[in-house]
Short mmCIF file of C-alpha atoms and ligand atoms in Angstrom, two decimals:
data_model
loop_
_atom_site.label_atom_id
_atom_site.label_comp_id
_atom_site.label_asym_id
_atom_site.label_seq_id
_atom_site.Cartn_x
_atom_site.Cartn_y
_atom_site.Cartn_z
CA UNK A 90 0.00 0.00 0.00
CA UNK A 91 1.33 3.43 -0.95
CA UNK A 92 0.82 6.77 0.72
CA UNK A 93 -2.01 7.76 -1.61
CA UNK A 94 -2.49 11.33 -0.49
CA UNK A 95 0.80 12.65 0.78
CA UNK A 96 1.98 16.14 1.68
CA UNK A 97 4.80 17.16 -0.65
CA UNK A 98 7.02 20.23 -0.50
CA UNK A 99 9.01 21.54 -3.48
CA UNK A 100 11.85 23.96 -2.67
CA UNK A 101 13.18 25.45 -5.90
CA UNK A 102 13.98 29.01 -6.96
CA UNK A 103 12.73 28.41 -10.53
CA UNK A 104 9.03 29.14 -10.69
CA UNK A 105 8.54 26.95 -13.73
CA UNK A 106 9.96 23.90 -11.91
CA UNK A 107 7.78 24.56 -8.83
CA UNK A 108 4.66 24.97 -10.93
CA UNK A 109 5.21 21.93 -13.11
CA UNK A 110 6.04 19.71 -10.08
CA UNK A 111 2.90 21.00 -8.35
CA UNK A 112 0.75 20.28 -11.39
CA UNK A 113 2.12 16.77 -12.00
CA UNK A 114 2.04 15.69 -8.37
CA UNK A 115 -1.37 17.22 -7.63
CA UNK A 116 -2.74 15.18 -10.53
CA UNK A 117 -1.34 12.11 -8.73
CA UNK A 118 -3.60 12.97 -5.78
CA UNK A 119 -1.04 14.64 -3.47
CA UNK A 120 -1.15 17.96 -1.67
CA UNK A 121 1.77 20.06 -2.89
CA UNK A 122 3.26 23.29 -1.54
CA UNK A 123 6.11 25.27 -3.08
CA UNK A 124 8.84 27.47 -1.64
CA UNK A 125 11.19 29.70 -3.65
CA UNK A 126 14.19 29.60 -1.30
CA UNK A 127 15.68 27.65 1.59
CA UNK A 128 14.42 29.86 4.42
CA UNK A 129 10.90 29.91 3.06
CA UNK A 130 11.10 26.14 2.57
CA UNK A 131 12.12 25.59 6.20
CA UNK A 132 9.19 27.73 7.39
CA UNK A 133 6.68 25.84 5.25
CA UNK A 134 8.22 22.56 6.47
CA UNK A 135 7.43 23.48 10.10
CA UNK A 136 3.72 24.10 9.59
CA UNK A 137 2.96 21.81 6.63
CA UNK A 138 4.55 18.59 8.00
CA UNK A 139 5.39 17.10 4.59
CA UNK A 140 6.00 13.40 4.00
CA UNK A 141 8.52 14.17 1.28
CA UNK A 142 10.55 17.22 0.26
CA UNK A 143 12.09 17.93 -3.15
CA UNK A 144 15.05 20.28 -2.74
CA UNK A 145 16.91 22.06 -5.53
CA UNK A 146 20.61 21.89 -4.69
CA UNK A 147 21.46 25.08 -6.57
CA UNK A 148 19.57 28.03 -5.18
CA UNK A 149 20.56 31.61 -4.37
CA UNK A 150 20.79 32.32 -0.61
CA UNK A 151 20.77 29.27 1.64
CA UNK A 152 22.15 26.35 -0.37
CA UNK A 153 20.14 23.21 -1.01
CA UNK A 154 22.75 21.23 0.92
CA UNK A 155 22.30 23.42 4.01
CA UNK A 156 18.52 23.09 3.75
CA UNK A 157 18.88 19.34 3.42
CA UNK A 158 21.05 19.14 6.55
CA UNK A 159 18.64 21.28 8.56
CA UNK A 160 15.68 19.16 7.45
CA UNK A 161 17.56 15.97 8.24
CA UNK A 162 18.31 17.07 11.78
CA UNK A 163 14.73 18.35 12.23
CA UNK A 164 13.17 15.06 11.10
CA UNK A 165 15.21 12.20 9.64
CA UNK A 166 11.99 10.31 8.85
CA UNK A 167 10.85 12.85 6.24
CA UNK A 168 12.07 11.64 2.84
CA UNK A 169 14.29 14.15 1.05
CA UNK A 170 14.98 14.07 -2.68
CA UNK A 171 17.45 16.49 -4.24
CA UNK A 172 17.01 18.09 -7.64
CA UNK A 173 20.37 18.43 -9.39
CA UNK A 174 21.72 20.06 -12.55
CA UNK A 175 23.48 17.93 -15.21
CA UNK A 176 26.94 18.70 -13.92
CA UNK A 177 26.24 18.01 -10.26
CA UNK A 178 25.94 14.23 -9.94
CA UNK A 179 28.83 14.19 -7.48
CA UNK A 180 27.00 16.68 -5.26
CA UNK A 181 23.93 14.44 -5.51
CA UNK A 182 26.01 11.63 -4.01
CA UNK A 183 27.26 14.01 -1.36
CA UNK A 184 23.63 14.93 -0.61
CA UNK A 185 22.76 11.26 -0.18
CA UNK A 186 25.50 10.97 2.41
CA UNK A 187 23.84 13.85 4.24
CA UNK A 188 20.43 12.23 4.41
CA UNK A 189 18.90 12.55 0.92
CA UNK A 190 17.09 9.38 -0.10
CA UNK A 191 17.34 9.91 -3.87
CA UNK A 192 18.09 12.49 -6.54
CA UNK A 193 16.55 13.58 -9.82
CA UNK A 194 18.61 15.41 -12.47
CA UNK A 195 17.18 18.45 -14.26
CA UNK A 196 15.46 18.51 -16.69
CA UNK A 197 13.14 15.62 -15.86
CA UNK A 198 9.99 14.25 -17.46
CA UNK A 199 6.69 13.94 -15.56
CA UNK A 200 7.11 10.14 -15.51
CA UNK A 201 10.60 10.41 -14.03
CA UNK A 202 9.30 12.74 -11.32
CA UNK A 203 6.35 10.49 -10.48
CA UNK A 204 8.64 7.45 -10.32
CA UNK A 205 11.16 9.02 -7.96
CA UNK A 206 8.41 10.45 -5.72
CA UNK A 207 6.56 7.10 -5.65
CA UNK A 208 9.77 5.34 -4.57
CA UNK A 209 10.34 8.02 -1.93
CA UNK A 210 6.81 7.64 -0.57
CA UNK A 211 7.23 3.87 -0.34
CA UNK A 212 10.33 4.51 1.79
CA UNK A 213 8.31 6.96 3.90
CA UNK A 214 5.60 4.32 4.43
CA UNK A 215 8.17 1.78 5.59
CA UNK A 216 9.73 4.32 7.96
CA UNK A 217 6.32 5.16 9.43
CA UNK A 218 5.48 1.47 9.87
CA UNK A 219 8.77 0.87 11.67
CA UNK A 220 8.14 3.86 13.91
CA UNK A 221 4.61 2.65 14.72
CA UNK A 222 6.02 -0.77 15.59
CA UNK A 223 8.62 0.73 17.93
CA UNK A 224 5.99 2.92 19.59
CA UNK A 225 3.81 -0.19 20.01
CA UNK A 226 6.67 -2.17 21.57
CA UNK A 227 7.52 0.71 23.89
CA UNK A 228 3.86 0.90 24.96
CA UNK A 229 3.77 -2.83 25.71
CA UNK A 230 6.99 -2.52 27.72
CA UNK A 231 5.61 0.43 29.73
CA UNK A 232 2.32 -1.40 30.37
CA UNK A 233 4.29 -4.44 31.50
CA UNK A 234 6.38 -2.35 33.90
CA UNK A 235 3.33 -0.73 35.44
CA UNK A 236 1.50 -4.09 35.61
CA UNK A 237 4.43 -5.75 37.35
CA UNK A 238 5.01 -2.88 39.72
CA UNK A 239 1.37 -2.37 40.72
CA UNK A 240 -0.19 -5.80 40.38
CA UNK A 241 2.72 -7.85 41.66
CA UNK A 242 5.04 -5.69 43.72
CA UNK A 243 2.34 -3.95 45.75
CA UNK A 244 0.50 -7.10 46.97
CA UNK A 245 3.78 -8.86 47.80
CA UNK A 246 4.98 -5.86 49.81
CA UNK A 247 1.62 -5.76 51.61
CA UNK A 248 1.83 -9.50 52.39
CA UNK A 249 5.31 -9.03 53.87
CA UNK A 250 3.84 -6.40 56.17
CA UNK A 251 0.92 -8.65 57.22
CA UNK A 252 3.41 -11.38 58.10
CA UNK A 253 5.31 -8.93 60.29
CA UNK A 254 2.08 -8.01 62.08
CA UNK A 255 1.27 -11.70 62.65
CA UNK A 256 4.79 -12.31 64.00
CA UNK A 257 4.34 -9.44 66.45
CA UNK A 258 1.44 -11.43 67.94
CA UNK A 259 -1.28 -8.90 67.08
CA UNK A 260 -3.53 -11.71 65.82
CA UNK A 261 -2.82 -14.01 68.78
CA UNK A 262 0.08 -16.05 70.01
CA UNK A 263 2.29 -17.59 67.29
CA UNK A 264 3.66 -21.07 67.93
CA UNK A 265 7.37 -21.57 67.27
CA UNK A 266 6.52 -23.94 64.34
CA UNK A 267 4.30 -21.27 62.78
CA UNK A 268 6.97 -18.64 63.39
CA UNK A 269 9.51 -20.75 61.52
CA UNK A 270 7.15 -21.15 58.55
CA UNK A 271 6.27 -17.45 58.51
CA UNK A 272 9.98 -16.59 58.42
CA UNK A 273 10.42 -18.85 55.42
CA UNK A 274 7.43 -17.25 53.65
CA UNK A 275 8.90 -13.84 54.42
CA UNK A 276 12.27 -14.83 52.96
CA UNK A 277 10.74 -16.16 49.73
CA UNK A 278 8.56 -13.10 49.31
CA UNK A 279 11.54 -10.79 49.80
CA UNK A 280 13.48 -12.73 47.14
CA UNK A 281 10.54 -12.27 44.79
CA UNK A 282 10.45 -8.53 45.53
CA UNK A 283 14.16 -8.29 44.84
CA UNK A 284 13.69 -10.02 41.49
CA UNK A 285 10.81 -7.71 40.53
CA UNK A 286 12.84 -4.63 41.49
CA UNK A 287 15.81 -5.90 39.46
CA UNK A 288 13.63 -6.44 36.40
CA UNK A 289 11.88 -3.06 36.71
CA UNK A 290 15.22 -1.27 37.02
CA UNK A 291 16.40 -3.00 33.85
CA UNK A 292 13.15 -2.29 31.95
CA UNK A 293 13.15 1.43 32.74
CA UNK A 294 16.91 1.85 32.34
CA UNK A 295 17.75 4.93 30.26
CA UNK A 296 21.35 5.02 28.92
CA UNK A 297 21.07 8.68 27.82
CA UNK A 298 20.13 9.84 31.33
CA UNK A 299 22.91 7.71 32.75
CA UNK A 300 25.55 9.25 30.47
CA UNK A 301 24.66 12.73 31.78
CA UNK A 302 26.09 11.73 35.16
CA UNK A 303 29.25 9.97 34.05
CA UNK A 304 32.36 10.56 36.15
CA UNK A 305 35.96 9.33 36.06
CA UNK A 306 36.04 5.77 37.34
CA UNK A 307 39.03 3.76 38.46
CA UNK A 308 38.24 0.15 37.60
CA UNK A 309 40.88 -1.32 39.93
CA UNK A 310 39.18 0.37 42.89
CA UNK A 311 35.81 -0.91 41.72
CA UNK A 312 37.12 -4.47 41.40
CA UNK A 313 38.66 -4.39 44.90
CA UNK A 314 35.42 -3.12 46.39
CA UNK A 315 33.43 -5.86 44.71
CA UNK A 316 35.90 -8.54 45.82
CA UNK A 317 35.62 -7.28 49.43
CA UNK A 318 31.85 -7.52 49.22
CA UNK A 319 31.88 -11.05 47.82
CA UNK A 320 34.73 -12.38 49.96
CA UNK A 321 32.46 -14.13 52.47
CA UNK A 322 30.58 -16.06 49.76
CA UNK A 323 33.94 -17.03 48.20
CA UNK A 324 35.23 -18.14 51.61
CA UNK A 325 32.19 -20.35 52.11
CA UNK A 326 33.18 -22.33 48.99
CA UNK A 327 36.90 -21.89 49.67
CA UNK A 328 37.18 -20.13 46.32
CA UNK A 329 40.36 -18.04 45.98
CA UNK A 330 39.93 -14.52 44.59
CA UNK A 331 42.86 -12.67 43.02
CA UNK A 332 43.34 -9.32 41.31
CA UNK A 333 46.04 -8.51 38.78
CA UNK A 334 45.76 -4.82 37.89
CA UNK A 335 48.18 -3.01 35.61
CA UNK A 336 49.79 0.00 37.32
CA UNK A 337 48.42 3.48 36.51
CA UNK A 338 45.69 2.12 34.36
CA UNK A 339 43.68 5.10 32.96
CA UNK A 340 40.25 6.00 34.29
CA UNK A 341 37.14 5.46 32.20
CA UNK A 342 34.01 7.62 31.92
CA UNK A 343 31.19 5.85 33.69
CA UNK A 344 28.69 5.38 36.44
CA UNK A 345 30.14 3.87 39.62
CA UNK A 346 26.79 2.40 40.67
CA UNK A 347 26.33 0.63 37.35
CA UNK A 348 29.90 -0.62 37.10
CA UNK A 349 29.64 -1.94 40.64
CA UNK A 350 26.68 -4.01 39.40
CA UNK A 351 28.81 -5.30 36.51
CA UNK A 352 31.65 -6.41 38.79
CA UNK A 353 29.32 -7.87 41.43
CA UNK A 354 27.40 -9.90 38.85
CA UNK A 355 30.46 -11.23 37.03
CA UNK A 356 32.54 -12.00 40.11
CA UNK A 357 29.38 -13.26 41.87
CA UNK A 358 28.71 -15.68 39.00
CA UNK A 359 32.35 -16.79 38.90
CA UNK A 360 32.05 -17.77 42.59
CA UNK A 361 28.52 -19.16 42.34
CA UNK A 362 29.23 -21.39 39.32
CA UNK A 363 32.56 -22.57 40.66
CA UNK A 364 33.71 -25.74 42.33
CA UNK A 365 34.93 -26.01 45.92
CA UNK A 366 38.47 -24.61 46.21
CA UNK A 367 38.15 -23.07 42.76
CA UNK A 368 39.80 -19.87 41.58
CA UNK A 369 38.55 -16.53 40.34
CA UNK A 370 41.14 -14.24 38.75
CA UNK A 371 40.29 -10.65 37.88
CA UNK A 372 42.61 -8.79 35.49
CA UNK A 373 42.61 -5.10 34.57
CA UNK A 374 44.75 -3.65 31.81
CA UNK A 375 44.95 -1.02 29.08
CA UNK A 376 44.54 -2.06 25.44
CA UNK A 377 44.53 0.56 22.67
CA UNK A 378 41.80 3.09 23.42
CA UNK A 379 40.14 0.85 25.98
CA UNK A 380 40.55 -0.32 29.52
CA UNK A 381 39.80 -4.03 29.71
CA UNK A 382 38.92 -6.26 32.57
CA UNK A 383 38.55 -9.98 32.69
CA UNK A 384 36.89 -12.28 35.16
CA UNK A 385 38.30 -15.78 34.76
CA UNK A 386 37.19 -18.82 36.72
CA UNK A 387 37.93 -22.51 36.66
CA UNK A 388 34.36 -23.45 37.54
CA UNK A 389 31.72 -25.58 35.86
CA UNK A 390 31.88 -23.84 32.47
CA UNK A 391 29.10 -23.35 29.94
CA UNK A 392 28.35 -25.64 26.99
CA UNK A 393 28.97 -24.02 23.59
CA UNK A 394 25.33 -24.22 22.47
CA UNK A 395 24.18 -22.31 25.57
CA UNK A 396 26.67 -19.45 25.26
CA UNK A 397 24.65 -17.30 22.78
CA UNK A 398 21.70 -17.07 25.18
CA UNK A 399 23.37 -16.30 28.50
CA UNK A 400 22.86 -12.52 28.09
CA UNK A 401 19.09 -12.92 27.52
CA UNK A 402 16.73 -11.80 30.26
CA UNK A 403 15.70 -14.67 32.59
CA UNK A 404 17.87 -17.22 30.76
CA UNK A 405 19.57 -19.77 32.97
CA UNK A 406 21.54 -22.70 31.65
CA UNK A 407 19.40 -25.73 32.17
CA UNK A 408 20.87 -28.87 33.70
CA UNK A 409 21.56 -30.55 36.96
CA UNK A 410 24.85 -28.78 37.49
CA UNK A 411 23.31 -25.35 37.75
CA UNK A 412 19.76 -26.03 38.86
CA UNK A 413 20.53 -26.28 42.61
CA UNK A 414 22.13 -22.84 42.36
CA UNK A 415 19.73 -19.97 43.01
CA UNK A 416 19.38 -17.17 40.48
CA UNK A 417 16.92 -15.30 38.32
CA UNK A 418 18.80 -15.20 35.01
CA UNK A 419 18.84 -11.40 35.03
CA UNK A 420 22.45 -10.80 36.12
CA UNK A 421 24.16 -11.02 32.72
CA UNK A 422 21.32 -9.15 30.97
CA UNK A 423 21.97 -6.30 33.42
CA UNK A 424 25.75 -6.56 32.82
CA UNK A 425 25.30 -6.38 29.04
CA UNK A 426 22.92 -3.39 29.27
CA UNK A 427 25.36 -1.52 31.53
CA UNK A 428 28.38 -2.28 29.34
CA UNK A 429 26.48 -1.11 26.22
CA UNK A 430 25.49 2.09 28.04
CA UNK A 431 29.20 2.78 28.60
CA UNK A 432 30.00 2.33 24.90
CA UNK A 433 31.84 -0.88 25.72
CA UNK A 434 31.73 -4.51 24.63
CA UNK A 435 31.54 -7.85 26.42
CA UNK A 436 32.71 -11.23 25.22
CA UNK A 437 32.74 -14.66 26.78
CA UNK A 438 34.82 -17.73 26.34
CA UNK A 439 34.02 -20.96 28.13
CA UNK A 440 34.95 -24.60 28.22
CA UNK A 441 32.39 -26.91 29.71
CA UNK A 442 33.81 -28.49 32.84
CA UNK A 443 36.92 -26.29 32.72
CA UNK A 444 35.97 -22.70 33.38
CA UNK A 445 34.69 -19.45 31.98
CA UNK A 446 36.23 -16.13 31.07
CA UNK A 447 34.36 -12.86 30.58
CA UNK A 448 36.17 -9.92 28.99
CA UNK A 449 34.90 -6.36 29.02
CA UNK A 450 36.31 -3.42 27.09
CA UNK A 451 35.39 0.12 28.11
CA UNK A 452 36.62 3.24 26.30
CA UNK A 453 39.12 5.17 28.42
CA UNK A 454 38.81 8.87 29.09
CA UNK A 455 41.22 10.84 26.94
CA UNK A 456 42.50 13.87 28.83
CA UNK A 457 43.59 16.53 26.35
CA UNK A 458 46.82 18.39 27.08
CA UNK A 459 46.28 22.03 28.01
CA UNK A 460 46.27 24.25 24.90
CA UNK A 461 45.51 21.43 22.47
N1 ATP B 296 30.98 -17.88 35.41
C1 ATP B 296 30.03 -18.72 35.00
N2 ATP B 296 30.27 -20.05 34.93
C2 ATP B 296 29.32 -20.91 34.51
N3 ATP B 296 28.08 -20.55 34.15
C3 ATP B 296 27.78 -19.25 34.22
C4 ATP B 296 28.71 -18.27 34.65
N4 ATP B 296 28.11 -17.06 34.58
C5 ATP B 296 26.87 -17.29 34.14
N5 ATP B 296 26.64 -18.60 33.92
C6 ATP B 296 25.42 -19.21 33.40
O1 ATP B 296 24.66 -18.21 32.74
C7 ATP B 296 23.34 -18.13 33.29
C8 ATP B 296 22.91 -16.69 33.29
O2 ATP B 296 23.66 -15.94 34.25
P1 ATP B 296 23.00 -14.72 34.98
O3 ATP B 296 24.01 -14.09 35.86
O4 ATP B 296 22.32 -13.90 33.96
O5 ATP B 296 21.85 -15.36 35.85
P2 ATP B 296 21.86 -16.11 37.24
O6 ATP B 296 23.21 -16.11 37.85
O7 ATP B 296 21.22 -17.42 36.98
O8 ATP B 296 20.85 -15.23 38.11
P3 ATP B 296 21.09 -13.78 38.77
O9 ATP B 296 22.43 -13.31 38.35
O10 ATP B 296 19.99 -12.95 38.21
O11 ATP B 296 20.95 -14.05 40.22
C9 ATP B 296 23.45 -18.72 34.68
O12 ATP B 296 22.24 -19.28 35.08
C10 ATP B 296 24.55 -19.77 34.51
O13 ATP B 296 23.97 -20.95 34.07
MG1 MG B 297 24.21 -14.19 38.01
#
C-alpha cells in the first residue's frame, strides 16, 4: 500500500519547476506546496509537515545542501529528494551521504518525477510502519512495567507487612513452628520482591540519562570493592579470589553504581558457578583506546550451544549442574545493558567443565593536554 495522499514540499527558486512539479504531483492525488528559497522552505516545512521534500541543490541564498542538513536534523523520517543540474551528480552523491534518499537530475519528465516520488513515498511508508512498531513495543513494555510494579510488587509488599504483624502477635500467640514457617514465607517473598525490582530497574533503564552523570572511574578500585563484598561467599566455597591490575591504568568515563553491578554480577557468578576450592582471577589492563577487565574462573563452564543465550533476560543454563544454584537469570542481561550504556563490549569464552572467562572493554577517558 502506498501513501495515496501525501503532503509534498518543493523547494526550488525556478518558478517553472515549482509549478510543473505542483501540477504533475497534484494530478497524482497529493497535496503540494512550493517554496522559492531555503528559508521559506524551512518555514513551510514546520507548519505543513510534509511526508517528502524535493530540494533544488542550486539556489541563491541558503544552499540546497544546508537546507537538506537542517531538514535531516529536524526530522530524519521525512524523505528528502534532491534536484540536481546535469553537472552536479557528485554533489547528488554528497547529498545522499547527508540524508537525501534519492536524486533527480534536471530537466526531468513527468514520468521520471512520479517514479522518484513514488519510490520516496514507499520509503516513507516503511519508515512510518517501523516507527509505529517501535511505539507499540515501547507501549507494551511500559504497560508491562506498570503491571508488574502495581499488580505484583504492591501485593507482595503488603503480604510481607501482614506477616510482620502476625509475628508481632497482634492476631494471637504464634507457635514456634508457625513462626519458623512465617519466616520462610517472608524470605521467599523478599526474594521475589528483589527479582521484581531488578527487572523493573532494567526495563526502565535509560542510557542517555545515565551518560549525563558519568564521572571518572578507576576500575581497579571498583574491582577491589566488589571482591571485598563477595569475599564471604567465596570463603564459604573456599574459592580463591585474586586481582592482577596493571599500574596506573587510565580511568574510564562511567557510572560507579552501574559498574559496581557489573563487577558484582560477574565475580558473583564466577564464585557461584565454581567448584569447591576453585579460583577466580580478575585482570585489569589497558589495550589501545580501551581499559579491559577480565573475570576468569575454573568453575563448571558453559556448553557451547548455551553461550549465545546467557545474556538474555531470565535465561539460565538448564541442567543438573546449575539447577541447585539460586538465580533469576537477570544478572548477565543487566551486565550487558550496563556495558552497552558505557559504549563498551563484552565477550565470553568458556569450556564446559573447565571454566569461563568474561572480557569487558570500556573506552578510556582521553584527557587533552592544556592548549591542544
Ligand atoms: N561464570 C560462570 N560459569 C558458569 N556458568 C555461568 C557463569 N556465569 C553465568 N553462567 C550461566 O549463565 C546463566 C545466566 O547468568 P545470569 O548471571 O544472567 O543469571 P543467574 O546467575 O542465573 O541469576 P542472577 O544473576 O539474576 O541471580 C546462569 O544461570 C549460569 O547458568
Ligand atoms: Mg548471576
